[in-house]
């Protein structure tokens, strides 16, 4: 059993599959904290968790340049020879909210039926990939200018997972791509890549390769199925797809979800009965694009109100802000306090006395990208990038 050495996990995680381990953050813990506690961070493993090296400090990372020269770094080398760098970044699986896509479109998408919890947020510490590439002898300026022969940086993990990112992202001084050895001030947990992983902020989490052991500069993308197949998107009509010509998912689109919802007392508002409601959730966009607005509807999208975005990253005292990095790599938490008018509730015909309302959230990023209304419009075979308005059906008095 290759999984016999997998680590113990917090039983509060919602397990989708045990071997390999795939589990989402429990909904009530999703946005309880701005930084997801390490033991509640969602887990997405394609295979087993590689064994802990006898001496983690001696774990070696091999960097291979496009001229074939290689250089090796132990974890101790990385920690002692390079400047430490911190980045606060959310990781989101391309399959987050796939369940909603299958249900919303009435058409099953392939893959694990994740709910809202295949996204989490953490503060990562490590060294900059570009610093290590420069030390290994790569001309970072040529990578940035797009004139280097190497156009991609390929990452390989100890258990054979692999993926790549474009060179421009890898060496962008604003890109914050890390070789990380710590998460929220602790050594990386085994499930999250101990002793070393890539963190590619703003990109699909599939590129943040765990248990990192090799970096290869190449004119080609990684040959792995996770680069060439699984993490690509097609149109709703495409069931016979051309894998070769479809680009691999890199930067993420804008996303949001409701993760907390409490209905309170009935009251009167403008002469009508209404029920108090408190909603909360997250919003996130890829590419370092900031979230500029979160809209909430309590009546299925007929009318909208604005949610309050929590000031997690913009405290007056900049020194104590938990957000590190050049882009808006972290998620934003939001809350909304409102009144649900009685006519937003609909009686459920076959359940006597039961009435439901549909709450909705959508977010807008700084490029004014927003989420599509329906999953039908973006349904795809692999169920990737399910970002349609998150609708939550809530029940009054039940
Ligand atoms: N890296 C390795 N080595 N093996 C993997 O299975 N899964 C990828 C990525 N990196 C994976 C990996 C995918 S698809 C996701 S969504 C993220 O890791 C999940 O990271 P997490 O488990 O730390 O949340
Ligand atoms: Mo993923």
mmCIF file of C-alpha atoms and ligand atoms in Angstrom:
data_model
loop_
_atom_site.group_PDB
_atom_site.id
_atom_site.type_symbol
_atom_site.label_atom_id
_atom_site.label_comp_id
_atom_site.label_asym_id
_atom_site.label_seq_id
_atom_site.Cartn_x
_atom_site.Cartn_y
_atom_site.Cartn_z
ATOM 1 C CA UNK A 1 0.000 0.000 0.000
ATOM 2 C CA UNK A 2 1.823 3.128 -1.222
ATOM 3 C CA UNK A 3 -0.411 5.222 1.055
ATOM 4 C CA UNK A 4 0.533 3.457 4.298
ATOM 5 C CA UNK A 5 3.035 6.173 5.143
ATOM 6 C CA UNK A 6 0.579 9.059 4.515
ATOM 7 C CA UNK A 7 0.410 11.493 7.446
ATOM 8 C CA UNK A 8 -2.389 11.688 10.027
ATOM 9 C CA UNK A 9 -4.960 14.318 9.150
ATOM 10 C CA UNK A 10 -7.402 16.497 10.978
ATOM 11 C CA UNK A 11 -10.683 14.520 10.947
ATOM 12 C CA UNK A 12 -12.588 17.807 10.514
ATOM 13 C CA UNK A 13 -11.455 17.959 6.856
ATOM 14 C CA UNK A 14 -14.195 16.808 4.460
ATOM 15 C CA UNK A 15 -12.682 13.778 2.753
ATOM 16 C CA UNK A 16 -13.526 13.247 -0.932
ATOM 17 C CA UNK A 17 -11.124 10.335 -1.429
ATOM 18 C CA UNK A 18 -8.831 8.784 1.191
ATOM 19 C CA UNK A 19 -6.212 7.241 -1.128
ATOM 20 C CA UNK A 20 -4.972 9.484 -2.606
ATOM 21 C CA UNK A 21 -5.980 12.053 -0.069
ATOM 22 C CA UNK A 22 -8.390 14.678 -1.361
ATOM 23 C CA UNK A 23 -10.191 16.726 1.225
ATOM 24 C CA UNK A 24 -11.779 20.115 1.499
ATOM 25 C CA UNK A 25 -11.772 22.657 4.279
ATOM 26 C CA UNK A 26 -14.933 22.331 6.406
ATOM 27 C CA UNK A 27 -17.369 25.093 5.415
ATOM 28 C CA UNK A 28 -17.619 26.616 8.905
ATOM 29 C CA UNK A 29 -13.817 26.977 9.026
ATOM 30 C CA UNK A 30 -13.481 28.411 5.508
ATOM 31 C CA UNK A 31 -13.449 32.086 6.353
ATOM 32 C CA UNK A 32 -13.264 31.927 10.146
ATOM 33 C CA UNK A 33 -9.647 33.058 9.758
ATOM 34 C CA UNK A 34 -7.990 35.102 7.042
ATOM 35 C CA UNK A 35 -5.122 32.580 7.035
ATOM 36 C CA UNK A 36 -6.425 29.021 6.881
ATOM 37 C CA UNK A 37 -4.912 26.962 9.743
ATOM 38 C CA UNK A 38 -2.425 24.462 8.289
ATOM 39 C CA UNK A 39 -4.341 21.388 9.445
ATOM 40 C CA UNK A 40 -7.547 22.683 7.818
ATOM 41 C CA UNK A 41 -6.000 23.732 4.481
ATOM 42 C CA UNK A 42 -7.595 21.743 1.648
ATOM 43 C CA UNK A 43 -5.546 18.776 0.390
ATOM 44 C CA UNK A 44 -5.262 17.712 -3.251
ATOM 45 C CA UNK A 45 -2.919 14.772 -3.794
ATOM 46 C CA UNK A 46 -2.756 12.827 -7.054
ATOM 47 C CA UNK A 47 -0.643 10.120 -5.486
ATOM 48 C CA UNK A 48 0.856 9.192 -2.131
ATOM 49 C CA UNK A 49 2.751 11.547 0.147
ATOM 50 C CA UNK A 50 6.481 10.929 -0.328
ATOM 51 C CA UNK A 51 8.411 9.700 2.725
ATOM 52 C CA UNK A 52 10.088 12.236 4.988
ATOM 53 C CA UNK A 53 13.805 12.405 4.163
ATOM 54 C CA UNK A 54 16.094 11.210 7.002
ATOM 55 C CA UNK A 55 17.629 14.653 7.186
ATOM 56 C CA UNK A 56 15.257 17.220 5.637
ATOM 57 C CA UNK A 57 18.024 19.828 5.521
ATOM 58 C CA UNK A 58 19.804 17.550 3.025
ATOM 59 C CA UNK A 59 16.789 17.282 0.711
ATOM 60 C CA UNK A 60 18.179 18.308 -2.663
ATOM 61 C CA UNK A 61 16.711 20.436 -5.391
ATOM 62 C CA UNK A 62 18.310 19.981 -8.807
ATOM 63 C CA UNK A 63 18.129 22.926 -11.203
ATOM 64 C CA UNK A 64 18.748 22.082 -14.846
ATOM 65 C CA UNK A 65 19.328 24.939 -17.290
ATOM 66 C CA UNK A 66 18.358 24.724 -20.941
ATOM 67 C CA UNK A 67 22.004 24.140 -21.899
ATOM 68 C CA UNK A 68 21.901 20.961 -19.809
ATOM 69 C CA UNK A 69 24.086 22.218 -16.952
ATOM 70 C CA UNK A 70 22.780 21.347 -13.518
ATOM 71 C CA UNK A 71 23.264 22.707 -10.053
ATOM 72 C CA UNK A 72 22.143 21.159 -6.784
ATOM 73 C CA UNK A 73 20.910 22.914 -3.680
ATOM 74 C CA UNK A 74 20.111 21.329 -0.358
ATOM 75 C CA UNK A 75 17.271 22.793 1.668
ATOM 76 C CA UNK A 76 19.937 24.108 4.053
ATOM 77 C CA UNK A 77 21.637 25.868 1.104
ATOM 78 C CA UNK A 78 18.367 27.530 0.145
ATOM 79 C CA UNK A 79 17.751 28.674 3.707
ATOM 80 C CA UNK A 80 21.239 30.001 4.342
ATOM 81 C CA UNK A 81 22.441 31.300 0.972
ATOM 82 C CA UNK A 82 19.355 33.184 -0.227
ATOM 83 C CA UNK A 83 17.237 36.000 1.124
ATOM 84 C CA UNK A 84 14.016 34.729 2.718
ATOM 85 C CA UNK A 85 10.831 36.034 1.142
ATOM 86 C CA UNK A 86 7.213 35.920 2.328
ATOM 87 C CA UNK A 87 4.090 35.827 0.179
ATOM 88 C CA UNK A 88 0.470 35.647 1.328
ATOM 89 C CA UNK A 89 -1.423 33.712 -1.313
ATOM 90 C CA UNK A 90 -4.542 31.673 -1.791
ATOM 91 C CA UNK A 91 -4.286 28.337 -3.575
ATOM 92 C CA UNK A 92 -7.352 27.253 -5.507
ATOM 93 C CA UNK A 93 -7.823 23.958 -7.289
ATOM 94 C CA UNK A 94 -9.154 24.297 -10.830
ATOM 95 C CA UNK A 95 -11.946 21.940 -9.712
ATOM 96 C CA UNK A 96 -13.183 24.130 -6.857
ATOM 97 C CA UNK A 97 -17.027 24.321 -7.049
ATOM 98 C CA UNK A 98 -17.179 21.581 -9.711
ATOM 99 C CA UNK A 99 -20.226 20.192 -7.871
ATOM 100 C CA UNK A 100 -22.067 23.441 -8.609
ATOM 101 C CA UNK A 101 -21.122 23.235 -12.273
ATOM 102 C CA UNK A 102 -22.558 19.706 -12.629
ATOM 103 C CA UNK A 103 -25.715 20.606 -10.694
ATOM 104 C CA UNK A 104 -26.211 24.057 -12.193
ATOM 105 C CA UNK A 105 -25.743 22.914 -15.782
ATOM 106 C CA UNK A 106 -27.617 19.658 -15.194
ATOM 107 C CA UNK A 107 -24.726 17.888 -16.835
ATOM 108 C CA UNK A 108 -22.068 15.950 -14.950
ATOM 109 C CA UNK A 109 -18.511 17.222 -15.301
ATOM 110 C CA UNK A 110 -15.645 14.721 -14.823
ATOM 111 C CA UNK A 111 -13.631 14.878 -11.630
ATOM 112 C CA UNK A 112 -14.051 15.201 -7.888
ATOM 113 C CA UNK A 113 -17.286 17.031 -6.982
ATOM 114 C CA UNK A 114 -15.692 19.759 -4.867
ATOM 115 C CA UNK A 115 -18.002 22.173 -3.072
ATOM 116 C CA UNK A 116 -16.754 25.632 -1.969
ATOM 117 C CA UNK A 117 -13.721 24.326 -0.053
ATOM 118 C CA UNK A 118 -10.995 23.550 -2.610
ATOM 119 C CA UNK A 119 -9.435 26.926 -1.899
ATOM 120 C CA UNK A 120 -7.485 28.091 1.151
ATOM 121 C CA UNK A 121 -5.238 31.006 2.069
ATOM 122 C CA UNK A 122 -1.825 31.016 3.747
ATOM 123 C CA UNK A 123 1.337 32.977 4.291
ATOM 124 C CA UNK A 124 4.253 31.179 2.630
ATOM 125 C CA UNK A 125 7.943 31.609 3.312
ATOM 126 C CA UNK A 126 10.837 30.539 1.166
ATOM 127 C CA UNK A 127 13.233 31.925 -1.402
ATOM 128 C CA UNK A 128 12.489 33.546 -4.746
ATOM 129 C CA UNK A 129 12.660 31.174 -7.709
ATOM 130 C CA UNK A 130 14.319 33.936 -9.753
ATOM 131 C CA UNK A 131 17.131 34.302 -7.169
ATOM 132 C CA UNK A 132 17.864 30.577 -7.402
ATOM 133 C CA UNK A 133 17.728 30.565 -11.223
ATOM 134 C CA UNK A 134 20.155 33.493 -11.323
ATOM 135 C CA UNK A 135 22.495 31.678 -8.927
ATOM 136 C CA UNK A 136 22.322 28.560 -11.089
ATOM 137 C CA UNK A 137 23.614 30.625 -14.009
ATOM 138 C CA UNK A 138 20.434 31.598 -15.845
ATOM 139 C CA UNK A 139 20.320 35.065 -17.405
ATOM 140 C CA UNK A 140 17.169 36.297 -15.675
ATOM 141 C CA UNK A 141 17.095 39.513 -17.749
ATOM 142 C CA UNK A 142 16.778 37.460 -20.962
ATOM 143 C CA UNK A 143 13.955 35.462 -19.376
ATOM 144 C CA UNK A 144 12.157 38.653 -18.490
ATOM 145 C CA UNK A 145 12.693 40.138 -21.953
ATOM 146 C CA UNK A 146 11.410 36.950 -23.573
ATOM 147 C CA UNK A 147 14.655 36.473 -25.475
ATOM 148 C CA UNK A 148 15.911 33.387 -23.625
ATOM 149 C CA UNK A 149 15.608 30.032 -25.317
ATOM 150 C CA UNK A 150 13.960 28.681 -22.214
ATOM 151 C CA UNK A 151 10.316 29.723 -22.255
ATOM 152 C CA UNK A 152 9.025 27.507 -19.455
ATOM 153 C CA UNK A 153 10.056 26.480 -15.977
ATOM 154 C CA UNK A 154 9.144 22.866 -15.271
ATOM 155 C CA UNK A 155 8.714 21.611 -11.717
ATOM 156 C CA UNK A 156 8.843 17.933 -10.668
ATOM 157 C CA UNK A 157 7.775 16.468 -7.359
ATOM 158 C CA UNK A 158 9.286 13.442 -5.589
ATOM 159 C CA UNK A 159 6.281 11.199 -6.381
ATOM 160 C CA UNK A 160 6.327 11.992 -10.150
ATOM 161 C CA UNK A 161 3.803 14.829 -10.319
ATOM 162 C CA UNK A 162 4.932 17.657 -12.569
ATOM 163 C CA UNK A 163 3.785 20.946 -14.097
ATOM 164 C CA UNK A 164 5.257 24.109 -15.571
ATOM 165 C CA UNK A 165 4.800 27.867 -15.682
ATOM 166 C CA UNK A 166 5.770 30.416 -18.331
ATOM 167 C CA UNK A 167 9.256 31.914 -17.895
ATOM 168 C CA UNK A 168 7.821 35.437 -17.697
ATOM 169 C CA UNK A 169 5.907 34.574 -14.536
ATOM 170 C CA UNK A 170 8.873 32.679 -13.094
ATOM 171 C CA UNK A 171 11.265 35.632 -13.263
ATOM 172 C CA UNK A 172 8.823 38.563 -12.961
ATOM 173 C CA UNK A 173 10.166 40.730 -10.106
ATOM 174 C CA UNK A 174 6.501 41.383 -9.200
ATOM 175 C CA UNK A 175 5.538 37.726 -9.647
ATOM 176 C CA UNK A 176 6.567 36.434 -6.197
ATOM 177 C CA UNK A 177 7.107 32.812 -7.306
ATOM 178 C CA UNK A 178 8.528 31.027 -4.274
ATOM 179 C CA UNK A 179 10.352 27.877 -3.416
ATOM 180 C CA UNK A 180 8.612 27.607 -0.071
ATOM 181 C CA UNK A 181 9.629 25.673 3.021
ATOM 182 C CA UNK A 182 7.228 27.239 5.533
ATOM 183 C CA UNK A 183 3.490 27.837 5.751
ATOM 184 C CA UNK A 184 1.912 30.183 8.299
ATOM 185 C CA UNK A 185 5.164 30.224 10.276
ATOM 186 C CA UNK A 186 5.493 26.425 10.522
ATOM 187 C CA UNK A 187 7.550 24.008 8.427
ATOM 188 C CA UNK A 188 5.404 22.816 5.495
ATOM 189 C CA UNK A 189 3.096 19.996 6.643
ATOM 190 C CA UNK A 190 3.700 16.723 4.784
ATOM 191 C CA UNK A 191 0.376 16.969 2.918
ATOM 192 C CA UNK A 192 1.365 20.393 1.629
ATOM 193 C CA UNK A 193 4.783 19.495 0.258
ATOM 194 C CA UNK A 194 7.300 18.994 3.071
ATOM 195 C CA UNK A 195 10.124 19.807 2.819
ATOM 196 C CA UNK A 196 9.895 22.076 -0.258
ATOM 197 C CA UNK A 197 7.215 23.193 -2.729
ATOM 198 C CA UNK A 198 6.706 25.777 -5.437
ATOM 199 C CA UNK A 199 4.186 28.538 -4.764
ATOM 200 C CA UNK A 200 2.972 30.251 -7.930
ATOM 201 C CA UNK A 201 0.683 33.003 -6.656
ATOM 202 C CA UNK A 202 -2.247 33.990 -8.850
ATOM 203 C CA UNK A 203 -2.046 30.792 -10.902
ATOM 204 C CA UNK A 204 -4.064 27.601 -10.675
ATOM 205 C CA UNK A 205 -2.805 25.585 -7.682
ATOM 206 C CA UNK A 206 -1.880 22.674 -9.975
ATOM 207 C CA UNK A 207 1.318 24.616 -10.837
ATOM 208 C CA UNK A 208 2.392 24.915 -7.190
ATOM 209 C CA UNK A 209 4.229 21.589 -7.232
ATOM 210 C CA UNK A 210 4.698 19.921 -3.841
ATOM 211 C CA UNK A 211 7.678 17.808 -2.668
ATOM 212 C CA UNK A 212 9.730 19.730 -5.208
ATOM 213 C CA UNK A 213 12.902 17.975 -6.307
ATOM 214 C CA UNK A 214 13.679 19.152 -9.871
ATOM 215 C CA UNK A 215 13.424 22.386 -11.805
ATOM 216 C CA UNK A 216 14.075 22.214 -15.538
ATOM 217 C CA UNK A 217 14.287 25.194 -17.887
ATOM 218 C CA UNK A 218 12.969 24.339 -21.317
ATOM 219 C CA UNK A 219 11.554 25.698 -24.551
ATOM 220 C CA UNK A 220 8.622 23.333 -23.886
ATOM 221 C CA UNK A 221 5.952 23.031 -21.244
ATOM 222 C CA UNK A 222 6.114 20.116 -18.813
ATOM 223 C CA UNK A 223 5.260 16.850 -20.582
ATOM 224 C CA UNK A 224 3.124 15.691 -17.657
ATOM 225 C CA UNK A 225 -0.549 14.873 -18.104
ATOM 226 C CA UNK A 226 -1.295 17.612 -15.558
ATOM 227 C CA UNK A 227 0.179 20.164 -17.952
ATOM 228 C CA UNK A 228 -0.841 18.652 -21.281
ATOM 229 C CA UNK A 229 -4.258 17.227 -20.388
ATOM 230 C CA UNK A 230 -6.198 17.607 -17.185
ATOM 231 C CA UNK A 231 -5.995 21.318 -16.468
ATOM 232 C CA UNK A 232 -7.369 22.746 -19.691
ATOM 233 C CA UNK A 233 -10.775 24.236 -20.447
ATOM 234 C CA UNK A 234 -13.033 23.714 -23.456
ATOM 235 C CA UNK A 235 -16.398 25.057 -24.581
ATOM 236 C CA UNK A 236 -19.705 23.504 -23.482
ATOM 237 C CA UNK A 237 -20.173 21.919 -26.936
ATOM 238 C CA UNK A 238 -16.731 20.300 -27.049
ATOM 239 C CA UNK A 239 -16.746 16.654 -26.106
ATOM 240 C CA UNK A 240 -14.153 15.579 -28.700
ATOM 241 C CA UNK A 241 -11.357 17.887 -27.808
ATOM 242 C CA UNK A 242 -8.001 18.837 -29.236
ATOM 243 C CA UNK A 243 -5.671 18.695 -26.266
ATOM 244 C CA UNK A 244 -2.696 19.937 -28.245
ATOM 245 C CA UNK A 245 -4.048 23.348 -29.191
ATOM 246 C CA UNK A 246 -5.849 24.228 -25.954
ATOM 247 C CA UNK A 247 -3.691 26.281 -23.612
ATOM 248 C CA UNK A 248 -3.019 24.996 -20.092
ATOM 249 C CA UNK A 249 -4.788 26.927 -17.334
ATOM 250 C CA UNK A 250 -2.390 29.308 -15.612
ATOM 251 C CA UNK A 251 -3.879 32.535 -14.134
ATOM 252 C CA UNK A 252 -7.221 32.036 -12.414
ATOM 253 C CA UNK A 253 -10.439 33.883 -13.240
ATOM 254 C CA UNK A 254 -12.496 35.757 -10.631
ATOM 255 C CA UNK A 255 -14.330 33.607 -8.085
ATOM 256 C CA UNK A 256 -16.466 34.019 -4.974
ATOM 257 C CA UNK A 257 -18.614 31.886 -2.704
ATOM 258 C CA UNK A 258 -20.896 32.029 0.300
ATOM 259 C CA UNK A 259 -19.375 30.031 3.158
ATOM 260 C CA UNK A 260 -21.483 31.253 6.081
ATOM 261 C CA UNK A 261 -25.175 32.018 6.286
ATOM 262 C CA UNK A 262 -27.341 32.648 9.345
ATOM 263 C CA UNK A 263 -30.996 33.597 9.318
ATOM 264 C CA UNK A 264 -32.186 35.544 12.340
ATOM 265 C CA UNK A 265 -35.348 37.038 13.723
ATOM 266 C CA UNK A 266 -38.314 38.246 11.689
ATOM 267 C CA UNK A 267 -38.857 41.974 11.749
ATOM 268 C CA UNK A 268 -40.666 44.674 9.766
ATOM 269 C CA UNK A 269 -38.996 46.714 7.066
ATOM 270 C CA UNK A 270 -40.911 49.387 5.134
ATOM 271 C CA UNK A 271 -44.161 47.918 6.394
ATOM 272 C CA UNK A 272 -43.298 44.408 5.200
ATOM 273 C CA UNK A 273 -42.179 41.304 7.054
ATOM 274 C CA UNK A 274 -38.513 40.502 6.581
ATOM 275 C CA UNK A 275 -36.028 38.079 8.103
ATOM 276 C CA UNK A 276 -32.551 39.097 9.227
ATOM 277 C CA UNK A 277 -29.673 37.388 7.420
ATOM 278 C CA UNK A 278 -25.912 37.418 7.941
ATOM 279 C CA UNK A 279 -23.793 36.112 5.083
ATOM 280 C CA UNK A 280 -20.038 35.687 4.731
ATOM 281 C CA UNK A 281 -17.613 34.216 2.259
ATOM 282 C CA UNK A 282 -14.550 34.698 0.106
ATOM 283 C CA UNK A 283 -13.681 36.363 -3.185
ATOM 284 C CA UNK A 284 -10.498 35.852 -5.157
ATOM 285 C CA UNK A 285 -9.080 36.591 -8.567
ATOM 286 C CA UNK A 286 -5.970 35.295 -10.279
ATOM 287 C CA UNK A 287 -3.007 37.144 -11.745
ATOM 288 C CA UNK A 288 -2.673 39.330 -8.653
ATOM 289 C CA UNK A 289 -5.849 41.226 -9.615
ATOM 290 C CA UNK A 290 -7.490 42.798 -6.576
ATOM 291 C CA UNK A 291 -11.157 42.232 -5.729
ATOM 292 C CA UNK A 292 -12.887 45.590 -5.987
ATOM 293 C CA UNK A 293 -16.515 44.684 -5.268
ATOM 294 C CA UNK A 294 -18.640 41.838 -3.949
ATOM 295 C CA UNK A 295 -22.372 41.876 -4.791
ATOM 296 C CA UNK A 296 -24.954 39.870 -2.885
ATOM 297 C CA UNK A 297 -28.557 39.135 -3.805
ATOM 298 C CA UNK A 298 -31.116 37.762 -1.362
ATOM 299 C CA UNK A 299 -33.740 37.122 -4.035
ATOM 300 C CA UNK A 300 -32.049 34.928 -6.615
ATOM 301 C CA UNK A 301 -30.389 37.786 -8.489
ATOM 302 C CA UNK A 302 -33.389 40.117 -9.006
ATOM 303 C CA UNK A 303 -31.808 42.891 -6.944
ATOM 304 C CA UNK A 304 -28.356 43.331 -5.466
ATOM 305 C CA UNK A 305 -26.620 44.876 -2.456
ATOM 306 C CA UNK A 306 -22.950 45.401 -1.776
ATOM 307 C CA UNK A 307 -21.111 43.236 0.722
ATOM 308 C CA UNK A 308 -18.414 44.642 2.983
ATOM 309 C CA UNK A 309 -14.911 43.467 2.091
ATOM 310 C CA UNK A 310 -12.964 42.816 5.299
ATOM 311 C CA UNK A 311 -9.822 44.952 5.682
ATOM 312 C CA UNK A 312 -7.528 41.938 6.201
ATOM 313 C CA UNK A 313 -4.859 43.277 3.853
ATOM 314 C CA UNK A 314 -5.242 46.988 4.378
ATOM 315 C CA UNK A 315 -4.803 47.628 8.065
ATOM 316 C CA UNK A 316 -3.811 51.223 8.846
ATOM 317 C CA UNK A 317 -0.735 49.880 10.504
ATOM 318 C CA UNK A 318 0.979 48.422 7.446
ATOM 319 C CA UNK A 319 3.591 46.684 9.565
ATOM 320 C CA UNK A 320 1.040 44.347 11.125
ATOM 321 C CA UNK A 321 -0.766 43.550 7.861
ATOM 322 C CA UNK A 322 -0.552 39.822 7.227
ATOM 323 C CA UNK A 323 -0.295 40.396 3.467
ATOM 324 C CA UNK A 324 3.077 40.029 1.804
ATOM 325 C CA UNK A 325 3.900 40.196 -1.891
ATOM 326 C CA UNK A 326 3.523 42.502 -4.881
ATOM 327 C CA UNK A 327 0.112 41.393 -6.110
ATOM 328 C CA UNK A 328 -3.289 40.745 -4.569
ATOM 329 C CA UNK A 329 -2.473 37.084 -4.207
ATOM 330 C CA UNK A 330 -4.600 36.473 -1.114
ATOM 331 C CA UNK A 331 -8.332 35.960 -0.999
ATOM 332 C CA UNK A 332 -10.604 38.619 0.430
ATOM 333 C CA UNK A 333 -13.220 37.799 3.016
ATOM 334 C CA UNK A 334 -16.575 39.564 2.848
ATOM 335 C CA UNK A 335 -19.676 39.867 5.038
ATOM 336 C CA UNK A 336 -23.196 41.078 4.453
ATOM 337 C CA UNK A 337 -25.918 41.907 6.973
ATOM 338 C CA UNK A 338 -29.335 42.304 5.447
ATOM 339 C CA UNK A 339 -33.065 41.725 5.551
ATOM 340 C CA UNK A 340 -34.745 39.105 3.392
ATOM 341 C CA UNK A 341 -38.207 40.384 2.353
ATOM 342 C CA UNK A 342 -40.926 37.821 2.952
ATOM 343 C CA UNK A 343 -41.717 37.693 -0.768
ATOM 344 C CA UNK A 344 -38.186 36.440 -1.504
ATOM 345 C CA UNK A 345 -39.246 33.146 0.073
ATOM 346 C CA UNK A 346 -41.045 30.592 -2.045
ATOM 347 C CA UNK A 347 -43.170 27.794 -0.617
ATOM 348 C CA UNK A 348 -41.830 24.345 -1.423
ATOM 349 C CA UNK A 349 -44.890 22.568 -2.872
ATOM 350 C CA UNK A 350 -44.314 19.049 -1.521
ATOM 351 C CA UNK A 351 -42.976 20.108 1.894
ATOM 352 C CA UNK A 352 -45.802 21.762 3.780
ATOM 353 C CA UNK A 353 -44.888 25.035 5.469
ATOM 354 C CA UNK A 354 -41.335 25.064 4.100
ATOM 355 C CA UNK A 355 -40.177 28.195 2.307
ATOM 356 C CA UNK A 356 -36.833 28.778 0.629
ATOM 357 C CA UNK A 357 -34.988 31.773 -0.757
ATOM 358 C CA UNK A 358 -31.953 31.845 -3.030
ATOM 359 C CA UNK A 359 -28.960 33.890 -1.933
ATOM 360 C CA UNK A 360 -26.359 34.733 -4.574
ATOM 361 C CA UNK A 361 -22.844 36.163 -4.611
ATOM 362 C CA UNK A 362 -20.615 37.428 -7.410
ATOM 363 C CA UNK A 363 -17.389 39.404 -7.298
ATOM 364 C CA UNK A 364 -15.618 41.863 -9.588
ATOM 365 C CA UNK A 365 -11.859 42.278 -9.882
ATOM 366 C CA UNK A 366 -9.808 45.359 -10.690
ATOM 367 C CA UNK A 367 -9.921 44.606 -14.437
ATOM 368 C CA UNK A 368 -13.737 44.626 -14.092
ATOM 369 C CA UNK A 369 -13.854 40.929 -14.823
ATOM 370 C CA UNK A 370 -16.873 39.359 -13.188
ATOM 371 C CA UNK A 371 -18.439 35.914 -12.856
ATOM 372 C CA UNK A 372 -20.840 34.393 -15.398
ATOM 373 C CA UNK A 373 -24.474 34.041 -14.372
ATOM 374 C CA UNK A 374 -24.828 30.389 -15.288
ATOM 375 C CA UNK A 375 -22.692 27.270 -15.221
ATOM 376 C CA UNK A 376 -24.298 26.121 -18.475
ATOM 377 C CA UNK A 377 -22.338 28.828 -20.285
ATOM 378 C CA UNK A 378 -18.969 27.626 -19.017
ATOM 379 C CA UNK A 379 -19.645 23.919 -18.489
ATOM 380 C CA UNK A 380 -16.691 21.874 -19.664
ATOM 381 C CA UNK A 381 -15.821 18.206 -19.830
ATOM 382 C CA UNK A 382 -13.259 18.345 -17.022
ATOM 383 C CA UNK A 383 -15.319 20.627 -14.823
ATOM 384 C CA UNK A 384 -12.551 23.186 -14.524
ATOM 385 C CA UNK A 385 -12.994 26.812 -13.468
ATOM 386 C CA UNK A 386 -16.547 26.667 -12.146
ATOM 387 C CA UNK A 387 -16.987 30.357 -11.398
ATOM 388 C CA UNK A 388 -20.654 31.073 -12.084
ATOM 389 C CA UNK A 389 -22.602 33.048 -9.463
ATOM 390 C CA UNK A 390 -22.714 31.019 -6.286
ATOM 391 C CA UNK A 391 -26.349 30.371 -5.441
ATOM 392 C CA UNK A 392 -27.284 29.039 -2.044
ATOM 393 C CA UNK A 393 -30.779 27.887 -1.359
ATOM 394 C CA UNK A 394 -31.746 28.637 2.227
ATOM 395 C CA UNK A 395 -34.723 27.509 4.155
ATOM 396 C CA UNK A 396 -36.687 29.739 6.524
ATOM 397 C CA UNK A 397 -37.889 28.206 9.791
ATOM 398 C CA UNK A 398 -36.549 24.726 9.053
HETATM 399 N N1 LIG B 1 2.243 18.600 -6.343
HETATM 400 C C1 LIG B 1 2.542 17.292 -6.270
HETATM 401 N N2 LIG B 1 3.830 16.937 -6.174
HETATM 402 N N3 LIG B 1 1.583 16.334 -6.323
HETATM 403 C C2 LIG B 1 0.256 16.672 -6.451
HETATM 404 O O1 LIG B 1 -0.597 15.770 -6.483
HETATM 405 N N4 LIG B 1 -1.391 18.490 -6.716
HETATM 406 C C3 LIG B 1 -1.550 19.827 -7.303
HETATM 407 C C4 LIG B 1 -0.644 20.825 -6.600
HETATM 408 N N5 LIG B 1 0.695 20.323 -6.492
HETATM 409 C C5 LIG B 1 -0.089 18.047 -6.538
HETATM 410 C C6 LIG B 1 0.960 19.002 -6.450
HETATM 411 C C7 LIG B 1 -2.916 20.312 -7.264
HETATM 412 S S1 LIG B 1 -3.953 19.820 -8.516
HETATM 413 C C8 LIG B 1 -3.343 21.202 -6.318
HETATM 414 S S2 LIG B 1 -4.926 21.809 -6.344
HETATM 415 C C9 LIG B 1 -2.435 21.670 -5.252
HETATM 416 O O2 LIG B 1 -1.164 21.042 -5.300
HETATM 417 C C10 LIG B 1 -3.029 21.413 -3.888
HETATM 418 O O3 LIG B 1 -2.185 21.900 -2.885
HETATM 419 P P1 LIG B 1 -2.524 21.581 -1.366
HETATM 420 O O4 LIG B 1 -2.748 20.099 -1.206
HETATM 421 O O5 LIG B 1 -1.375 22.089 -0.572
HETATM 422 O O6 LIG B 1 -3.796 22.338 -1.060
HETATM 423 MO MO1 LIG B 2 -5.969 20.978 -8.264
#
